[in-house]
Structure formats: C-alpha cells, structure tokens
Steps between C-alpha positions, in 0.01 A plus 500: 500500500369805688662380821832470320467852356405633842797326663735661246350845554342533156144522634346592836181366657266749661296447816199437272671215317567691177842521337688806378847568358779451751791737559734309270273540198424861590870579523566317173225697328641828632851405384377419149306827484800703617733329254265561208468866595878531513534333159244739350678803645836374374395413146590839350846491663563146376406599144717812517801303626453240230476769231813683623718193557362212296586273793307265728294676768361338816293613796555285810428453869637274771294187557646295783859413410464591132404788277186465292440684172180707498554633148747425221580646160763288329713593201655154503486227762831502679651221710272410790308830489172340403280721286174447682301648784523294817848361425735502799875530561719453805550827690878484502565463124369832370479873561124490560533272802792700632342845472175375657686340791703818551181699560384271782601558860817314597330247727241401239743469213754301703223260602430437130869478405565246775244269339644525147672196350795659320628312194760589238294566189740713298850651522401797719226342711548591866491185710633621836219610731698767686640646178145520365375674815773764467417548134134557584586735785719709267218512242266661752680829428484466120233603249529180299656153493688341211611139448736350245511129418332391822218304338648428155823565308359744245269691730492810712213680671432835667216567745353808664259499798140617489326656801144558616372831636630409847854449373492121533666300222231296328675372186782566258534556128789344311690492173637158401751500215791337319838623628693496173227672306473779757853532637539854365163630613456367853507851647229600254285207614551599865409863429185405308387256769547758776322768299200280429484354854509853646201595283312189609582560866362854470178349367481232769553761772166655405301177510360301790594140422 
C-alpha cells in the first residue's frame, strides 16, 4: 500500500525510512485551503447578489477541461446547472468557462480548447473549435461574458472574473437565470453583477491568497 502511494506521489520516503506527505497531497491540501478561503471571502457578495436578483448564484474555477462550482446559492435548480458544490460543467457551454478561459494566456487556453470534445447540447452551443477560440479571444477585452441557450433552452448566464492581489484571474462569479422571466431586466442583472464583482475584487486585492 505504501509503495503504491509513494509511486503515485502521495507520500515520500525519507532517508531514515519514515514516510511523509508527497507533493500531490500537499498541493491538494493547498488547493482546498485556497478554495475555502475564496468561498469565505465571497460569501457576502453571493448573499448580496441573491438578495438583489433572486436568481441562482455560483462561484467557479477551471478544473481541467471543466468548471467546478466552489459555492452555489440556488433560487431554483435550472437545467443542468446542478445546485451543489463540486458539480462540474463543460467549459464551452457557459459564461463561467468562457470568461475564465479568456483570462488565460493564449497558448494555455488554446491547449485546453484543443482537448475539448465539442458536442451540440442546445440551440446556441458553439461546436466549432476555431469559432470558439475567436469568441474567447474577443472576450479577453470584455468585463463579463453572457450566454443564451447554450446549456439548456430556458437558461442564460452571466459571469464576471475575480482576481487576486497580483491581478491573476482566480475564479468567476455568475448569475444563472430563466430567459423569459428576465428578458426585460438583463441589463439590470449585468449592472448588479459588475457592481458586486467590483466590490469583491477590491476586497481580494487587499488579501494575500
């Protein structure tokens, strides 16, 4: 058992024959700690967004070729936006994946995009790799991303990036909502999301994550 863990990098054996945590477990522990800190710092913003909009709120990061939800506050479960922490979605079907990719350097994001298995999920799902790359490149100049009917027929979502004190994008915060119900207040939702994400970014800029 220990040999297997050592081979996989989960433990290391010292010159004295004792075992200690390997780099993989150390990195995992650091990732969990960072994510929890980010969730704690974002909790007030999530509550404020929920109060002002009454819509689904998510906090997400990129995890491989998907986004993973670090925090969720759901008004009503919608389509395949699963109302639980740890749920994942394909990067190309939502504004969270798109805004996070747009904040990566071009080489890194294209490497991820090239590995994506594009499938037609809904009427507006982008399935052409080069079209998607252009869309992401254009988003790098925008303050937010918005998607309509890319993951489900009734749904839309808006995402804004979050940055650490070094200016690196570390996550995004999103509104997920029903199109028909909100057709006449989409600009309001955008404005509220940008206002609240700006406040959170000001807070994150003062903290060493």
